[in-house]
Short mmCIF file of C-alpha atoms and ligand atoms in Angstrom, two decimals:
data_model
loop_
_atom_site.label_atom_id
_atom_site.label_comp_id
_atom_site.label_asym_id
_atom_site.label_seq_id
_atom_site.Cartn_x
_atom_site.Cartn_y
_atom_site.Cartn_z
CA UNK A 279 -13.73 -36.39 -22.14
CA UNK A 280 -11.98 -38.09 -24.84
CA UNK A 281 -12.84 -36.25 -27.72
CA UNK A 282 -11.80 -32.58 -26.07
CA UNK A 283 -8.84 -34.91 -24.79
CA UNK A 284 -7.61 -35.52 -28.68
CA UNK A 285 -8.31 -32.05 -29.36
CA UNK A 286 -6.14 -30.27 -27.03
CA UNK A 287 -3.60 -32.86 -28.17
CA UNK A 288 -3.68 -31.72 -31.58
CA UNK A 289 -3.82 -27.96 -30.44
CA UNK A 290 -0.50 -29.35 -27.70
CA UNK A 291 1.15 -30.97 -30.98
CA UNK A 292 0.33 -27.43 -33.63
CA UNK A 293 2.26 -25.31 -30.93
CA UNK A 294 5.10 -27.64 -30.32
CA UNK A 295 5.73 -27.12 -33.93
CA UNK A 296 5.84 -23.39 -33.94
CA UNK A 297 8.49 -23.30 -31.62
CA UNK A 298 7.14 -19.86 -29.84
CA UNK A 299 9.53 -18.05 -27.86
CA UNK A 300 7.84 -17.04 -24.50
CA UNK A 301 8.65 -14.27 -21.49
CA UNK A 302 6.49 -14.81 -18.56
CA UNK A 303 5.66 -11.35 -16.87
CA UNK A 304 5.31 -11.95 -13.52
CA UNK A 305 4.96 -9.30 -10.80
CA UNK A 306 1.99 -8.66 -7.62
CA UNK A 307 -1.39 -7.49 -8.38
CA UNK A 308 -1.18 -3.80 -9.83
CA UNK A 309 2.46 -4.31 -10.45
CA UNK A 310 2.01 -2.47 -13.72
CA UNK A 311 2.17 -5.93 -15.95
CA UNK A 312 -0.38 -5.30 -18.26
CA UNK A 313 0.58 -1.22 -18.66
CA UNK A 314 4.17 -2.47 -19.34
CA UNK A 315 3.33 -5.31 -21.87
CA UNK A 316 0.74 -3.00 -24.06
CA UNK A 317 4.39 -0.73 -24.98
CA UNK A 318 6.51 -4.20 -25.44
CA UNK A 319 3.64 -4.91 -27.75
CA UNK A 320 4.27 -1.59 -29.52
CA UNK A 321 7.74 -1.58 -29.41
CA UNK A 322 8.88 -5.51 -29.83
CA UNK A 323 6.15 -7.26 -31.51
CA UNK A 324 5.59 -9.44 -29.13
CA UNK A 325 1.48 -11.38 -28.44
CA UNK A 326 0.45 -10.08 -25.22
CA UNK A 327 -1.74 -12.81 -23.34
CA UNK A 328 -2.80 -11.79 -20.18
CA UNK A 329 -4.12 -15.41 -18.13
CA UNK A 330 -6.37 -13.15 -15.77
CA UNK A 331 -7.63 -11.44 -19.49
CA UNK A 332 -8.47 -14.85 -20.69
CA UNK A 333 -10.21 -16.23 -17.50
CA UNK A 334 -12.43 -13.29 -17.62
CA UNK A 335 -13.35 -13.42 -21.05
CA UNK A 336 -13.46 -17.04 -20.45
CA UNK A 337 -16.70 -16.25 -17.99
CA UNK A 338 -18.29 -13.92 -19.93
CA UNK A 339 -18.31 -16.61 -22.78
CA UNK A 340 -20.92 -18.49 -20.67
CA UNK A 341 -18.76 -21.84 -20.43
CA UNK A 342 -19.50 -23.95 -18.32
CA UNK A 343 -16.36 -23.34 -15.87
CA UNK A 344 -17.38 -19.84 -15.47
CA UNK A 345 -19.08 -20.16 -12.58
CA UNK A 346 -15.76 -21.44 -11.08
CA UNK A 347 -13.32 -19.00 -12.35
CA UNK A 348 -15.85 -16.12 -11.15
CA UNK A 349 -15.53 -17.34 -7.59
CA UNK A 350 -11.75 -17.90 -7.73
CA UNK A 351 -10.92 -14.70 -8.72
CA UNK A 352 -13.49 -12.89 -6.64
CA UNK A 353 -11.56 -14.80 -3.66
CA UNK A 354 -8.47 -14.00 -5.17
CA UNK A 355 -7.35 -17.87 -5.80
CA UNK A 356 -5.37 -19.87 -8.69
CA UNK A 357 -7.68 -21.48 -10.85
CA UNK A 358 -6.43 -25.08 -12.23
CA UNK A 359 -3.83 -25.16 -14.67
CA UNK A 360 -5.46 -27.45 -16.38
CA UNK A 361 -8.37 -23.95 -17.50
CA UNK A 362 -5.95 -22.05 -17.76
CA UNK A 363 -3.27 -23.39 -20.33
CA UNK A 364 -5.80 -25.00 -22.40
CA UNK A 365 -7.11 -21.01 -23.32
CA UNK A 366 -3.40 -20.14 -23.24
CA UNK A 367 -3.05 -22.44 -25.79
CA UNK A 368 -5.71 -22.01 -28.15
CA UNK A 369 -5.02 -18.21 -27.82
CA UNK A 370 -1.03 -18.54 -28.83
CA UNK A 371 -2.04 -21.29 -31.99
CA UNK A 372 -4.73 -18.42 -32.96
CA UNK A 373 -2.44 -15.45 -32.75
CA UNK A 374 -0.68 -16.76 -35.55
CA UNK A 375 2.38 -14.85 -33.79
CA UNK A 376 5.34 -17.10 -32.51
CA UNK A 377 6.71 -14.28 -29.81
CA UNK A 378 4.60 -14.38 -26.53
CA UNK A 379 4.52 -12.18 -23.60
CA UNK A 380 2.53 -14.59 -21.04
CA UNK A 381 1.31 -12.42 -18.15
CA UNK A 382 0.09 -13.42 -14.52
CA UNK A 383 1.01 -16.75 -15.42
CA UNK A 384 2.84 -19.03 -13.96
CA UNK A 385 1.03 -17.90 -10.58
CA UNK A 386 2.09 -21.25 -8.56
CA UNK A 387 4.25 -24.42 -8.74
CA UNK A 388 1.51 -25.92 -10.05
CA UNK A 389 0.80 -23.77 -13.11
CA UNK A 390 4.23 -24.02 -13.74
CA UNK A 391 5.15 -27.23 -13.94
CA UNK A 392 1.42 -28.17 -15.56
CA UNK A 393 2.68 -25.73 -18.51
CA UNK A 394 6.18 -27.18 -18.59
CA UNK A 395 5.08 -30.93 -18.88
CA UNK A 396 2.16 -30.27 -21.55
CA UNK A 397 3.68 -27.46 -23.61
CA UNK A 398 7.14 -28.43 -23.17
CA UNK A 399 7.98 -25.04 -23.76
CA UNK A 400 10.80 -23.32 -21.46
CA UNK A 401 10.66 -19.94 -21.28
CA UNK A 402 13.52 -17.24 -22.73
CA UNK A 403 13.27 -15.30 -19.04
CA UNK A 404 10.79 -14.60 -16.97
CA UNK A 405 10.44 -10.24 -16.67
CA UNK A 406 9.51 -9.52 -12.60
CA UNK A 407 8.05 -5.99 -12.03
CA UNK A 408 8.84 -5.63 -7.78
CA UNK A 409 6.89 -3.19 -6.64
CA UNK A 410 6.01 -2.47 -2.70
CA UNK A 411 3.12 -3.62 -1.33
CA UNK A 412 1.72 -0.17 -0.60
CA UNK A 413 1.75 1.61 -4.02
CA UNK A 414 0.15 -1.91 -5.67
CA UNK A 415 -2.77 -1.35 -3.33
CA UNK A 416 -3.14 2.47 -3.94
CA UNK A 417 -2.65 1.64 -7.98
CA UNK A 418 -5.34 -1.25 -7.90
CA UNK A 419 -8.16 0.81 -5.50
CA UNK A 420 -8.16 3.56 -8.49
CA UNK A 421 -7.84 1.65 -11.27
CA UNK A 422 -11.77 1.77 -11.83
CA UNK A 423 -11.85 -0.52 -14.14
CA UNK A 424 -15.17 -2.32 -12.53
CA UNK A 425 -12.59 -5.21 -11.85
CA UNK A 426 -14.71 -7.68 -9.37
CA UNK A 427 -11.59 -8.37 -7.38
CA UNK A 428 -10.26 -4.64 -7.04
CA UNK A 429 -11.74 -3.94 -3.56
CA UNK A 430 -9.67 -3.80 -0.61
CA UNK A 431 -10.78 -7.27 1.38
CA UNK A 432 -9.93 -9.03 -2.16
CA UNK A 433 -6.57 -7.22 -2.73
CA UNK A 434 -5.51 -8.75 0.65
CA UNK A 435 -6.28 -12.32 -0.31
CA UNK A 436 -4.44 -11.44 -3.83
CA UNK A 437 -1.24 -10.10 -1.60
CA UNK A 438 -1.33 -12.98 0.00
CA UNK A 439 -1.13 -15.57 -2.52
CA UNK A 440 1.39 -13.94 -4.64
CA UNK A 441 3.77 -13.97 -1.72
CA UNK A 442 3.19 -17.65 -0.96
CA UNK A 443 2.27 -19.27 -3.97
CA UNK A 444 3.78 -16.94 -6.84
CA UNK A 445 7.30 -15.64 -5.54
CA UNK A 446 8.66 -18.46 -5.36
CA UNK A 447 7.88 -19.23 -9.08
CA UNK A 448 9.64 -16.50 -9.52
CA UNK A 449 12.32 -17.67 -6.87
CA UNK A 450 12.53 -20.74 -9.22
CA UNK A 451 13.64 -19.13 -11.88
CA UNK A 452 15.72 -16.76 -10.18
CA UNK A 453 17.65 -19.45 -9.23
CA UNK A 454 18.27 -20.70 -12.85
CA UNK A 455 19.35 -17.54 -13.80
CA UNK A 456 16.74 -16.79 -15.40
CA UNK A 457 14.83 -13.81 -13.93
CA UNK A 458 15.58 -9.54 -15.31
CA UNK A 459 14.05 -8.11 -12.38
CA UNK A 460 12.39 -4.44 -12.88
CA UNK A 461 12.09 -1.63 -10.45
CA UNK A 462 7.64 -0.94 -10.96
CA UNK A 463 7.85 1.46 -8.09
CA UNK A 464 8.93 4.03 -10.78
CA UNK A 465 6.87 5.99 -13.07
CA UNK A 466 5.26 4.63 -16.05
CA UNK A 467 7.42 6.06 -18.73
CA UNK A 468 11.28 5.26 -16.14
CA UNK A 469 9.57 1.69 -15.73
CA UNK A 470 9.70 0.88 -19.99
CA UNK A 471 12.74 2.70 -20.24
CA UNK A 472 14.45 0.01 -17.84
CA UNK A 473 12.12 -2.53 -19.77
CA UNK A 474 13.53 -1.92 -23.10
CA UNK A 475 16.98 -2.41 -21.99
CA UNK A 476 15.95 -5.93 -21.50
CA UNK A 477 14.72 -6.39 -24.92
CA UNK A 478 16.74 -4.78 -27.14
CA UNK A 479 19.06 -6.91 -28.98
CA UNK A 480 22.73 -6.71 -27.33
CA UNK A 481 24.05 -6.19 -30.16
CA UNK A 482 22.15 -3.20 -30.50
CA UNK A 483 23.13 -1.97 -27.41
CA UNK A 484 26.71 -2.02 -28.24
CA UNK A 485 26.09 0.24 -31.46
CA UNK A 486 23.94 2.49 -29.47
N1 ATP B 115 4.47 2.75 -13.01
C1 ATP B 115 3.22 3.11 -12.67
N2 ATP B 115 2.99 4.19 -11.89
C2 ATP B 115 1.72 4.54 -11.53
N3 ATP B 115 0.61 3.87 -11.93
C3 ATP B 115 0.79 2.77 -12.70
C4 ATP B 115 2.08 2.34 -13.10
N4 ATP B 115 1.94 1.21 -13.86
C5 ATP B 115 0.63 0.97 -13.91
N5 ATP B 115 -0.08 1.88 -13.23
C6 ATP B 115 -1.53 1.94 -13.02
O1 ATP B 115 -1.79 1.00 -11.98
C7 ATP B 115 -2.95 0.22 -12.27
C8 ATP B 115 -2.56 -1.26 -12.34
O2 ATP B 115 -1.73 -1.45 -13.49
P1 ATP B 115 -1.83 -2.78 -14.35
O3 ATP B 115 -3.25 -3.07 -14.66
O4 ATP B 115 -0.89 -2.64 -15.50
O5 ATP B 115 -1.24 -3.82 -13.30
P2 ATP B 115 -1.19 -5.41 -13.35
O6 ATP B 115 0.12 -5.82 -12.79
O7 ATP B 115 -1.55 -5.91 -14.69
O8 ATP B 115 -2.32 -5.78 -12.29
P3 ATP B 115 -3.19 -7.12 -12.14
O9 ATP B 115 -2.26 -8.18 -11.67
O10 ATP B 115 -4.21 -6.76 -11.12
O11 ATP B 115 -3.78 -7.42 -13.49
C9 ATP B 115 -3.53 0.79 -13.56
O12 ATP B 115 -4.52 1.74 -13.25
C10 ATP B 115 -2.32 1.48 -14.23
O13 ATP B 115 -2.70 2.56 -15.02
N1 LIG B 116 -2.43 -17.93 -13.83
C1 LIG B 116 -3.52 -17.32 -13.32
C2 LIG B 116 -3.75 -15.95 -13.49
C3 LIG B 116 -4.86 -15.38 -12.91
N2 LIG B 116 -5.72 -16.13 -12.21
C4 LIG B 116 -6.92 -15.55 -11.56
O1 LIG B 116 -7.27 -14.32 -12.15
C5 LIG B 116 -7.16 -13.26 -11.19
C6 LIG B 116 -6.77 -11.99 -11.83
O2 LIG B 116 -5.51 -12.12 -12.48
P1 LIG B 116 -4.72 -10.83 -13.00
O3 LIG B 116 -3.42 -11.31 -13.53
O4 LIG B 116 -5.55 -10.19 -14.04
O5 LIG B 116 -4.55 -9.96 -11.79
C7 LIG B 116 -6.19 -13.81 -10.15
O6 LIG B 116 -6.30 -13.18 -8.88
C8 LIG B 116 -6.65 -15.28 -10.09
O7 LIG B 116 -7.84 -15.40 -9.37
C9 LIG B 116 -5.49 -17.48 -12.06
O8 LIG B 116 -6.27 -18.18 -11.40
N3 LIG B 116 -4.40 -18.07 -12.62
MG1 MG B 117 -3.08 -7.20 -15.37
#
């Protein structure tokens, strides 16, 4: 449609402008992504947007591509960039922060380079919590969080396509240097410990 065409051109043009500095947090399902970003939140002042947050809020809105997101994600699959950036978007311009932590997302080549070309926006690193297959599935089948996509057959399908369609994202940028991997296998607290190293200012690190 035209009109939501100009609009998200305006919204495309408003960001460009703030010049955000962005960390993807990438990682597998139950990875510890969103636990980790809530105490960069505290501790950096950083925006946390969480893509799999915004698709579900997205379907509880009642829009008209809920219907589609709800079956994606109960089959564990990438919905199009073209959803997804568009409430990335409007949720960084109405943040009114210009420091983003952008989690789950990019989840495929697609997603990536759909955000690179309209955004235009590279990000500063990408932060990749590795974490064994095993203690993600233990971690996601308590999480009890009435997540529709938490149950075991779902998990699988969610395994799956991070190994084949998000690690090598993360392979991408790994390649342009551009990847501070993380040890998630750890506890909570040893996990930000190794996190904050990677945000803390290295000049501060020197003084320290
Ligand atoms: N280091 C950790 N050790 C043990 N449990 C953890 C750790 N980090 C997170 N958890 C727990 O594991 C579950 C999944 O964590 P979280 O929701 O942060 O993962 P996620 O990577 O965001 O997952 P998803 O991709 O499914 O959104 C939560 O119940 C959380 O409390
Ligand atoms: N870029 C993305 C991110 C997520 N999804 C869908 O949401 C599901 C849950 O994501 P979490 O990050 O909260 O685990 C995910 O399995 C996908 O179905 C997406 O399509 N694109
Ligand atoms: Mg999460």
């Amino acid at each position: 449609m035209g009109t939501v065409d100009v609009a998200n051109k305006d919204v495309t043009a408003s960001l460009a402008e703030k010049k955000p500095k962005v960390v993807f947090v990438l990682g597998g399902p139950g990875s510890g992504k969103g636990t980790q970003c809530a105490n960069i939140v505290e501790h950096f002042h950083y925006t946390h947007l969480s893509a799999g947050d915004l698709l579900r809020a997205e379907i509880k809105s009642g829009s008209e591509n809920g219907t589609m997101i709800q079956n994606m994600i109960k089959e564990g699959k990438i919905v199009p960039s073209e959803v997804t950036i568009k409430l990335l978007q409007k949720a960084m311009l109405e943040s009114g922060n210009d420091k983003f932590l952008i989690d789950g997302f990019p989840r495929n080549e697609e997603n990536r380079a759909a955000f690179e070309a309209v955004t235009k926006i590279e990000p500063e690193f990408v932060l990749f919590f590795n974490c064994p297959e095993e203690e993600m599935e233990r971690r996601l089948l308590s999480r009890n969080q009435g997540r529709e996509d938490d149950n075991i057959e779902t998990i699988r399908k969610r395994f799956k396509v991070f190994l084949e369609s998000s690690l090598p994202v993360i392979e991408y940028y790994r390649a342009k240097g551009k990847v501070q991997e993380i040890d998630a296998a750890k506890p909570v607290g040893e996990v930000f410990e190794a996190v904050k190293v990677v945000f803390t200012p290295k000049a501060e690190k020197v003084a320290a």
